[in-house]
Coordinates of C-alpha atoms and ligand atoms in Angstrom, one line a residue:
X1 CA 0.0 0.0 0.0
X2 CA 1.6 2.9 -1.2
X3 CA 0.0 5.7 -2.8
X4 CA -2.2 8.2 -0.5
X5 CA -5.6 7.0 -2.9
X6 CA -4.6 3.4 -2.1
X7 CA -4.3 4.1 2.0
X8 CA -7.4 6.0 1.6
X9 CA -9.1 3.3 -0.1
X10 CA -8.2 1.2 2.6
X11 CA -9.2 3.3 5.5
X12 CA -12.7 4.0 3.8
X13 CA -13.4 -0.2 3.0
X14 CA -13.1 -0.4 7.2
X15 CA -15.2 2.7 8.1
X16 CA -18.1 1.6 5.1
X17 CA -18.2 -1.7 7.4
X18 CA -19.1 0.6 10.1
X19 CA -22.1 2.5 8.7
X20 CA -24.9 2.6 6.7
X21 CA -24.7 3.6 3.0
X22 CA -26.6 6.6 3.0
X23 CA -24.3 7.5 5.7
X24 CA -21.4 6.5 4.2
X25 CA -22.4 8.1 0.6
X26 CA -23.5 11.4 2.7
X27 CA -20.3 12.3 4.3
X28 CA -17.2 10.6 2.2
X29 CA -18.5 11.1 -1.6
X30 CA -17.2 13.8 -2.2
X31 CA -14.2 14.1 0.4
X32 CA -10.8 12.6 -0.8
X33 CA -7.4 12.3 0.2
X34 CA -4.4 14.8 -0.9
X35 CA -1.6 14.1 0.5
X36 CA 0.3 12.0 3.8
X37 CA 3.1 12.6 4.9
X38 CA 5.4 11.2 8.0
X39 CA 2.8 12.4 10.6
X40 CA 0.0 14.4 8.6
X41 CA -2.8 12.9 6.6
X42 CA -4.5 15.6 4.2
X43 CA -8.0 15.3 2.9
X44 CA -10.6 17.5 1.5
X45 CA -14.3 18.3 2.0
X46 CA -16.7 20.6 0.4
X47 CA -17.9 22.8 3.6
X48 CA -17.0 23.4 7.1
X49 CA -20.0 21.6 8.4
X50 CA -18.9 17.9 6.3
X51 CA -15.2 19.0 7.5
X52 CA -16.6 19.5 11.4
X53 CA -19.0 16.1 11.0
X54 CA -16.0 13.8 9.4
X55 CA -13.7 14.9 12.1
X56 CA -15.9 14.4 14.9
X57 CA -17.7 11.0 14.0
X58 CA -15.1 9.5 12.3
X59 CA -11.7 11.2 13.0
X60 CA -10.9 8.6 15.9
X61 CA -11.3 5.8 13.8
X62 CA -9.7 7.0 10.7
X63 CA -6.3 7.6 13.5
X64 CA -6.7 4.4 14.3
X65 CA -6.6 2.8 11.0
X66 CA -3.5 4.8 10.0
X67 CA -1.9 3.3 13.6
X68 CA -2.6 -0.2 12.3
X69 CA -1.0 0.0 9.4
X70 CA 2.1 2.8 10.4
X71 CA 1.8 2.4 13.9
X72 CA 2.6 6.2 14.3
X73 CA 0.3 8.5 15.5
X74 CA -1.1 10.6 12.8
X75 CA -2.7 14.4 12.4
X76 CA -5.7 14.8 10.3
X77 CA -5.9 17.7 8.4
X78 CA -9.0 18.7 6.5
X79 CA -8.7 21.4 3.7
X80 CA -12.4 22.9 2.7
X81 CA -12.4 23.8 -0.9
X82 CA -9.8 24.8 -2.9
X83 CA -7.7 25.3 0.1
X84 CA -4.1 24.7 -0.3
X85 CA -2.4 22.0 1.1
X86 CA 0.4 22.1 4.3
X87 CA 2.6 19.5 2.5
X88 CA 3.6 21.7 -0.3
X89 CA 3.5 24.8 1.9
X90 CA 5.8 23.5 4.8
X91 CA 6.8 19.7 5.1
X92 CA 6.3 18.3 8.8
X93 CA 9.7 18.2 10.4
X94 CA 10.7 15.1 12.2
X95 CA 11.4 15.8 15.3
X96 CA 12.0 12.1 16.3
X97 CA 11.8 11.5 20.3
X98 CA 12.6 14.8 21.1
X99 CA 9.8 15.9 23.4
X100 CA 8.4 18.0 26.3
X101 CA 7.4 14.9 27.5
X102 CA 10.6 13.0 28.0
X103 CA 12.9 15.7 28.5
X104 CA 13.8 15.9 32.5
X105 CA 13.5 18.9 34.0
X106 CA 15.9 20.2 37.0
X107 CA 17.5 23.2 38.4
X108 CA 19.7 22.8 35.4
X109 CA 17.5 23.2 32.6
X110 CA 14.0 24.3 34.3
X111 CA 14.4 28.3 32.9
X112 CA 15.6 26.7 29.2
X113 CA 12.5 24.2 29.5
X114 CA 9.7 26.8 30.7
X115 CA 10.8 29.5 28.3
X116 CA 10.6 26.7 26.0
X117 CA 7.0 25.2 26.9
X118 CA 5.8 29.3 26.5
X119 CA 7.4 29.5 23.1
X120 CA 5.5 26.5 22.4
X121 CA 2.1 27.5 23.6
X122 CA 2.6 31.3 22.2
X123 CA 2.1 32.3 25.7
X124 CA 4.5 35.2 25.3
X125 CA 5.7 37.2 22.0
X126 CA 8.1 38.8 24.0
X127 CA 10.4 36.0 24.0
X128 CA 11.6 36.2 20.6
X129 CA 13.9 35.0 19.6
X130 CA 14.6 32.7 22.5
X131 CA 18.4 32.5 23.0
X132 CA 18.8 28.9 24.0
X133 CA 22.8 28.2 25.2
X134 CA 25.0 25.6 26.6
X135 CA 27.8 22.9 26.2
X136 CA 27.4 20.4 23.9
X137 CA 24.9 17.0 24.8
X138 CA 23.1 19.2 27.3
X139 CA 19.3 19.5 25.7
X140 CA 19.3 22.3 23.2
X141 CA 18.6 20.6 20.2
X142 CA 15.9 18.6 22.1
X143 CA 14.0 21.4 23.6
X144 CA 14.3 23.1 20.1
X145 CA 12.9 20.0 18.2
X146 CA 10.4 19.7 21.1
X147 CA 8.9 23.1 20.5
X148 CA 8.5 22.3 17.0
X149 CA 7.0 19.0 17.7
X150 CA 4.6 20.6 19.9
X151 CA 3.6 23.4 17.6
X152 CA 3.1 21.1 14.4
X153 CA 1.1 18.9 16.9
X154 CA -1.4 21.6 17.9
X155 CA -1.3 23.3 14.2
X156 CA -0.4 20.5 11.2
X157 CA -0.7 23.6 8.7
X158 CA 2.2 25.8 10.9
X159 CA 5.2 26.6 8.6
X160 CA 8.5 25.6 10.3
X161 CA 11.9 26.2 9.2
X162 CA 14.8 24.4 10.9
X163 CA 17.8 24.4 10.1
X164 CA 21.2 22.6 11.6
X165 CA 24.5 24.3 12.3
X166 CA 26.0 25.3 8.9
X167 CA 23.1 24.2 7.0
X168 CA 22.3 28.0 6.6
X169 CA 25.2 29.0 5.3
X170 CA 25.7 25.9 2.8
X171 CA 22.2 27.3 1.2
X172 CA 23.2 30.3 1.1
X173 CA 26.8 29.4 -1.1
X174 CA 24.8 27.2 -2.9
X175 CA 22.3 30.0 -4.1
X176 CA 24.4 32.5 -4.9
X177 CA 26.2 30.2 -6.8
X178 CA 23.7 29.1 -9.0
X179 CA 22.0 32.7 -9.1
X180 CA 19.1 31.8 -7.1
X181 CA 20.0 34.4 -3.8
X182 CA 16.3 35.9 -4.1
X183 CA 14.3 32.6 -4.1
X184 CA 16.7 31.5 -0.9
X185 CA 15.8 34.9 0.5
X186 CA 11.8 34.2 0.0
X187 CA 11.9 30.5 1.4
X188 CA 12.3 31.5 4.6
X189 CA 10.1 35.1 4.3
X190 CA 6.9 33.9 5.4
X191 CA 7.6 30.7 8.0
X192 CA 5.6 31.2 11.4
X193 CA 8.9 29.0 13.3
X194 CA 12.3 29.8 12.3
X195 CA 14.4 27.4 14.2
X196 CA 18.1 27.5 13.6
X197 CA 20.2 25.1 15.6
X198 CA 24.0 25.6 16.4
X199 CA 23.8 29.6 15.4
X200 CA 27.3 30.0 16.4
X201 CA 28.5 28.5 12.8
X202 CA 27.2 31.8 11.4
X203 CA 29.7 34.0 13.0
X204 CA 32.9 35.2 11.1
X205 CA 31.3 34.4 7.5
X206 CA 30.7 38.0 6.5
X207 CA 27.7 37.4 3.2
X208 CA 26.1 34.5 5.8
X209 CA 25.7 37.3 8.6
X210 CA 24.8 39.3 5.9
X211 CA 21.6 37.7 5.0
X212 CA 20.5 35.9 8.2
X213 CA 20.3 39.9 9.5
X214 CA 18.0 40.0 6.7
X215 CA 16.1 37.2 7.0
X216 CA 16.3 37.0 10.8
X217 CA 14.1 40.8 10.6
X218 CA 11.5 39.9 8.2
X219 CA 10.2 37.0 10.0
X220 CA 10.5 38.7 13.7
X221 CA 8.6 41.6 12.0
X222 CA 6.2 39.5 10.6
X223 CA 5.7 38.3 13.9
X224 CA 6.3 34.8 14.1
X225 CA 9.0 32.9 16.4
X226 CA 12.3 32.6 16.2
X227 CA 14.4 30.4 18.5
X228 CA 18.2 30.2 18.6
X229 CA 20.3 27.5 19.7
X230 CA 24.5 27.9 20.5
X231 CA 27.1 26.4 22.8
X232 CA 28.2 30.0 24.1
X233 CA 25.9 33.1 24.5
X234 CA 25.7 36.2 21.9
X235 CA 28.2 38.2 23.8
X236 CA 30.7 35.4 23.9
X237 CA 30.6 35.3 20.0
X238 CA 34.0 37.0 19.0
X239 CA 33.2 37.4 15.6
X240 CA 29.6 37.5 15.2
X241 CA 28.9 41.5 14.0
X242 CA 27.0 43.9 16.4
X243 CA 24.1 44.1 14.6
X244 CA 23.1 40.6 15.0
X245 CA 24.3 40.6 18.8
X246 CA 21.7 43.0 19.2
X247 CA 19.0 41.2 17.9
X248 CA 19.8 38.4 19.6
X249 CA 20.0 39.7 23.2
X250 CA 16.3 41.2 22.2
X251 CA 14.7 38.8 23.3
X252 CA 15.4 35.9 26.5
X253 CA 18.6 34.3 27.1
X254 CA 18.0 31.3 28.7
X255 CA 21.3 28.8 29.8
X256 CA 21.6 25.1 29.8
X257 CA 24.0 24.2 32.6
X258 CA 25.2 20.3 33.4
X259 CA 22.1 18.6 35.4
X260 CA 23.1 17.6 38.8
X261 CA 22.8 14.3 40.5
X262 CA 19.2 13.4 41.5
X263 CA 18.6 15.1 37.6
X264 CA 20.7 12.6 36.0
X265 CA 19.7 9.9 37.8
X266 CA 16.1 10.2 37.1
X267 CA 17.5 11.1 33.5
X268 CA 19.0 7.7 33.7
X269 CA 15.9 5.7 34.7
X270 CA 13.8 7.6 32.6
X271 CA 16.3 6.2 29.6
X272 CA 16.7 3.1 30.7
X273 CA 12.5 2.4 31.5
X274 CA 12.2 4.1 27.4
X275 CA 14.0 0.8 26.6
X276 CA 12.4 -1.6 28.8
X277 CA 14.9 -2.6 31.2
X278 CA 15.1 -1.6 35.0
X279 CA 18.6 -0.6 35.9
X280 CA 19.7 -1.9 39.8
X281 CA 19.9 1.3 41.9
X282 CA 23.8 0.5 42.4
X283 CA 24.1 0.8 38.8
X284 CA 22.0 4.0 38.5
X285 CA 24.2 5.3 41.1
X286 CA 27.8 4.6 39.3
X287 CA 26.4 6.2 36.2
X288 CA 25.3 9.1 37.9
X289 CA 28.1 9.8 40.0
X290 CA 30.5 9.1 37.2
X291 CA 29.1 11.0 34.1
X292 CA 28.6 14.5 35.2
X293 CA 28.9 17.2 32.8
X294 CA 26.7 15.4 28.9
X295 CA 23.3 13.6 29.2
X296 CA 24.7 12.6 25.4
X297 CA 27.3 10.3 27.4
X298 CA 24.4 9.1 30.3
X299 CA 22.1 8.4 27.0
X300 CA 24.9 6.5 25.3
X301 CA 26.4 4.0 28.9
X302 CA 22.2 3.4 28.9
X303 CA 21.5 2.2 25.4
X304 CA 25.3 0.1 25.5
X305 CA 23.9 -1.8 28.7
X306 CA 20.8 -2.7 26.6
X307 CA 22.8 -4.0 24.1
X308 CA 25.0 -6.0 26.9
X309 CA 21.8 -7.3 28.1
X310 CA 20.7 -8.2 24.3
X311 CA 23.6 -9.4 23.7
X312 CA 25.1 -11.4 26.0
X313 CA 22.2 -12.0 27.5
X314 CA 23.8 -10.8 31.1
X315 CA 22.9 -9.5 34.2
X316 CA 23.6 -5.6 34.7
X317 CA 26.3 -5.5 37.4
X318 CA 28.3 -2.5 38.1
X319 CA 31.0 -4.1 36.5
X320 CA 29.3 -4.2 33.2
X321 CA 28.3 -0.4 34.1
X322 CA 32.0 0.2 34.0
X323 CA 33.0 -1.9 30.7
X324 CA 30.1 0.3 29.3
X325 CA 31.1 3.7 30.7
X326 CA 35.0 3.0 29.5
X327 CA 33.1 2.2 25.9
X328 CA 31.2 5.3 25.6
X329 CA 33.7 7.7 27.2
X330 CA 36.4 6.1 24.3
X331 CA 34.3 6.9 21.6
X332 CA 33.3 10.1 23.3
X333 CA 36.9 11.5 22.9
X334 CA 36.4 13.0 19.7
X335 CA 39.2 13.1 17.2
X336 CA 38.4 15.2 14.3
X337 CA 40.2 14.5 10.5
X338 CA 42.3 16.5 9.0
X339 CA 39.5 17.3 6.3
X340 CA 37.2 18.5 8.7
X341 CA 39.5 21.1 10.3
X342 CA 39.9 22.0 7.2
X343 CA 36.7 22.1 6.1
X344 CA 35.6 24.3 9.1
X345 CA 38.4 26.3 8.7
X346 CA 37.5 26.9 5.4
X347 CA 34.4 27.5 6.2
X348 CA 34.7 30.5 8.7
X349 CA 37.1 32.2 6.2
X350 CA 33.7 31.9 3.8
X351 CA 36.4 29.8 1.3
X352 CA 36.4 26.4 -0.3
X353 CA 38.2 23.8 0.9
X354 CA 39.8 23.3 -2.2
X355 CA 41.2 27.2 -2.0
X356 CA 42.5 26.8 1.5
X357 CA 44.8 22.9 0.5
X358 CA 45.4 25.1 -2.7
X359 CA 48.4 27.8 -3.4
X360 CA 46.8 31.1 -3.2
X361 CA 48.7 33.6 -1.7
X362 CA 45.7 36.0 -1.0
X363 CA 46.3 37.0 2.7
X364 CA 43.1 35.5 4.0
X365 CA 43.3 32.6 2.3
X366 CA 47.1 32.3 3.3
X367 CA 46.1 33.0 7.2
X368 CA 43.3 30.0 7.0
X369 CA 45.8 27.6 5.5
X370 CA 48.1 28.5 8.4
X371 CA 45.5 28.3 10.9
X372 CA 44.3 24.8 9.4
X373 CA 47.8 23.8 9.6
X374 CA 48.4 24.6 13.5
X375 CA 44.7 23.2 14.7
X376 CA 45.4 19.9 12.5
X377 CA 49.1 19.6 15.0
X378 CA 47.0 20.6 17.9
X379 CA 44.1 18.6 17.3
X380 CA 45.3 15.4 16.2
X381 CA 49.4 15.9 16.9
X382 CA 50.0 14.3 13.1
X383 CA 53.5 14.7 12.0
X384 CA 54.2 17.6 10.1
X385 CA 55.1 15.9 6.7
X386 CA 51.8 14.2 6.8
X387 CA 50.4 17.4 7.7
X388 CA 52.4 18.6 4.2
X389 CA 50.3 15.7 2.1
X390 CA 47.0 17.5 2.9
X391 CA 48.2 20.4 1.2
X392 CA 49.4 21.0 -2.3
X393 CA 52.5 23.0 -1.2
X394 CA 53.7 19.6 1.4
X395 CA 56.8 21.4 1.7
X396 CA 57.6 20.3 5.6
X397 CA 59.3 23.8 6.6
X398 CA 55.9 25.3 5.1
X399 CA 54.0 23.3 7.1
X400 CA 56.8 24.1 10.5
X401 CA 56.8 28.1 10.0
X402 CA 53.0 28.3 9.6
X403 CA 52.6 26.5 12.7
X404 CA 54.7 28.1 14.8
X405 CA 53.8 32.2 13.1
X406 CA 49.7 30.9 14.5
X407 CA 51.4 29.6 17.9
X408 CA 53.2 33.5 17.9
X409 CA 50.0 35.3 16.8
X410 CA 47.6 33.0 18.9
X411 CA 49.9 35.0 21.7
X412 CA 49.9 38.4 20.7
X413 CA 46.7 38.9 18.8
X414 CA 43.5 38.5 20.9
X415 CA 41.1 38.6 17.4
X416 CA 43.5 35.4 16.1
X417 CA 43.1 33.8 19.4
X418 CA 39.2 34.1 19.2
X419 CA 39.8 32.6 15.8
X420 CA 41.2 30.1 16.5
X421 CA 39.3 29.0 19.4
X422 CA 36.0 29.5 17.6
X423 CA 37.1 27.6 14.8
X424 CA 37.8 25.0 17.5
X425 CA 34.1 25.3 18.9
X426 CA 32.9 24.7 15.9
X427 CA 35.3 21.2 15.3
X428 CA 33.9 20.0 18.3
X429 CA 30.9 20.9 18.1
X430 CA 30.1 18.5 14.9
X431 CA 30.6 15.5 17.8
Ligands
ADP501 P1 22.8 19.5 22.6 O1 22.0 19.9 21.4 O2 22.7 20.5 23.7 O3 24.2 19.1 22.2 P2 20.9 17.3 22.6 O4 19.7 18.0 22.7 O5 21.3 16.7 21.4 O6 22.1 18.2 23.2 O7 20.9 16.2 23.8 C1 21.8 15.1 23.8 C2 21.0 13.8 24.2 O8 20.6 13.9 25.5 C3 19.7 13.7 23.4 O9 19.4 12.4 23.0 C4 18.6 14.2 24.3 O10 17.4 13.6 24.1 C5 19.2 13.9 25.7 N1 18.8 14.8 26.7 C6 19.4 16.0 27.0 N2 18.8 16.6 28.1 C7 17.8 15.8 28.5 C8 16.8 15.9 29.5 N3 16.8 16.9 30.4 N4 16.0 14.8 29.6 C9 16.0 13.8 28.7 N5 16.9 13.7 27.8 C10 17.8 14.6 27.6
MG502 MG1 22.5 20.1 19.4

């Protein structure tokens, strides 16, 4: 069953066994089916009053029939006429688990989750945008994706944009490339939730700032929400310009800090009950006491002792808790490749990769080779003549003065040193 006429078909064979003819005939001759999508079914009626009747009487049942054969909770949306469909205005975002309802609260994250919930229900326009920031693995993206879950929920027809980290800028290269700068500037015009995850990738790319200035004030004068994610607040951004500081800062700052004990040990139960197992409270307790500062990491030692279990069909014991912990915390220590750091390096400069491994002599492109050069020693500590093969000048004493003129300037110049560690932030931050 693949088509929407065909699921359709299907749901209406079960609710005609359900009714009488006239009945049937009355209320689904002349409604059909438009469109589905990952959470949305569309359909269309004639008039309010068939729209009102169909959703009432048989709304329930219709749910329930897409649960048998998706088992996924659908929406119903019924358009009335020739109105136009949500699936070709705004495709439902996934927003996968991420929910109010499984998201922990505790002295760590209760302001982030209640400016959040408000967001959600439009109980305030004053928060806008709302400033979500904190260290990586802490809940941003969650709360984020759970506004926008709860907002499609209670509206299926709500226009959401969301976009992750550099996502915005990649658009943005991308249509000015191919000449298409205005259409990228109307797409995200007229969306009632702008949600940009991992903001801080914007900052240093002069055209990017550029147009998110632009784009960030026609939707907040429009009136619709904005919400901001990043792992350091707006003042903390070195590079980002002024302009956009300010808009930032307009609206409420809210701070995810590392939850404490009793928050990650219900975080742990709540994890581990998710995936039907019961954790011995000895076990809980190791976890908690020894992963403090990423529910990421708490997540990840829950979902290996699953596997354990699955697996090896053993009992939890804290010494499986600690084979598990050493796992995650190994893979946890993220080492980035040299094509990355140069691909983020790149990136901030607003240059290709290709330029920066290329021989250009242009000072900016020049000071980003350099700088790729000293985070790839720093990063990974390669030796310098593999450093050299990344490059097309692999000339070692190249690759040695560069490295050492960053270490100099990293010293004396307090805008190279925010460079630097920003371009850092942003390495990591792709863990
Ligand atoms: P960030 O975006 O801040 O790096 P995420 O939102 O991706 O972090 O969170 C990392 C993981 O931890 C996700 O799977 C998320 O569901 C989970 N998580 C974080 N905070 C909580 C919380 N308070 N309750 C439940 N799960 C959480
Ligand atoms: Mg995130």
């Amino acid at each position: 069953m693949n088509s929407v006429e065909e699921i359709w078909q299907h749901i209406l064979d079960i609710i005609a066994q359900t009714v009488t003819p006239t009945s049937y005939n009355t209320w689904f001759s002349d409604c059909s089916a438009v469109a589905i999508d990952d959470g949305r079914l569309i359909l269309r009626t004639v008039s309010d009053f068939k729209k009102e009747i169909i959703l009432k009487r048989f709304g329930e049942s219709i749910r329930m029939a897409l649960y048998d054969i998706f088992s996924a909770d659908f929406d119903i949306v019924m358009l009335v006429g020739d109105e136009k469909s949500p699936i070709e205005l705004s495709p439902r975002i996934p927003t996968e688990d991420y929910t109010f309802d499984n998201f922990i609260v505790g002295p760590s994250n209760k302001f982030a989750h209640a400016a959040a919930v408000a967001v959600a229900k439009k109980a305030s326009r004053t928060y806008n945008p709302l400033f979500i920031y904190g260290n990586s693995g802490l809940g941003k993206t969650h709360l984020l994706l759970a506004i926008c879950e709860a907002m499609q929920k209670k509206d299926p027809t709500i226009k959401v944009a969301y976009l992750k980290s550099d996502e915005f800028t990649n658009q943005l290269v991308h249509a000015i490339k191919t000449g298409a700068a205005e259409e990228f500037r109307l797409k995200y015009r007229n969306v009632d939730l702008f949600l940009v995850d991992d903001v801080q990738f914007i900052a240093g790319k002069e055209a990017t700032q550029e147009e998110f200035f632009h784009t960030f004030n026609n939707i907040y004068e429009n009136g619709n929400q904005i919400v901001l994610t990043a792992d350091r607040p707006p003042m903390e951004m070195m590079r980002l310009e002024d302009r956009l500081k300010t808009r930032f800062e307009g609206g409420l700052i809210v701070d995810i800090s590392p939850p404490d004990l009793e928050t990650r040990t219900a975080i742990i139960n709540s994890k581990a009950s998710s995936l039907g197992m019961v954790l011995p409270p000895e076990c809980t307790d190791y976890i908690a006491t020894n992963i403090t500062s990423n529910v990421r990491q708490l997540e990840g030692v829950v979902k290996r002792l699953t596997a354990y279990r699955d697996i090896l069909e053993d009992t939890i014991t804290v010494d499986t808790v600690k084979r598990a912990i050493k796992d995650v915390i190994r893979i946890g220590e993220y080492i980035p490749t040299p094509e990355i750091i140069i691909e983020d390096t790149a990136h901030f400069f607003s240059l290709e990769a290709e330029e920066l491994r290329g021989q250009s002599r242009f000072k900016s492109t020049a000071l980003a080779r350099q700088i790729a050069m000293y985070l790839i020693r720093k990063l990974i500590g390669m030796p310098l003549k593999d450093i050299g093969s990344f490059f097309e000048d692999r000339n070692h004493s190249t690759v040695l003065s560069s490295i050492r003129k960053v270490e100099d300037m990293v010293k004396q110049d307090p805008e190279i040193a925010a460079t630097v560690k920003d371009i850092t932030a942003n390495i990591h931050s792709r863990n």
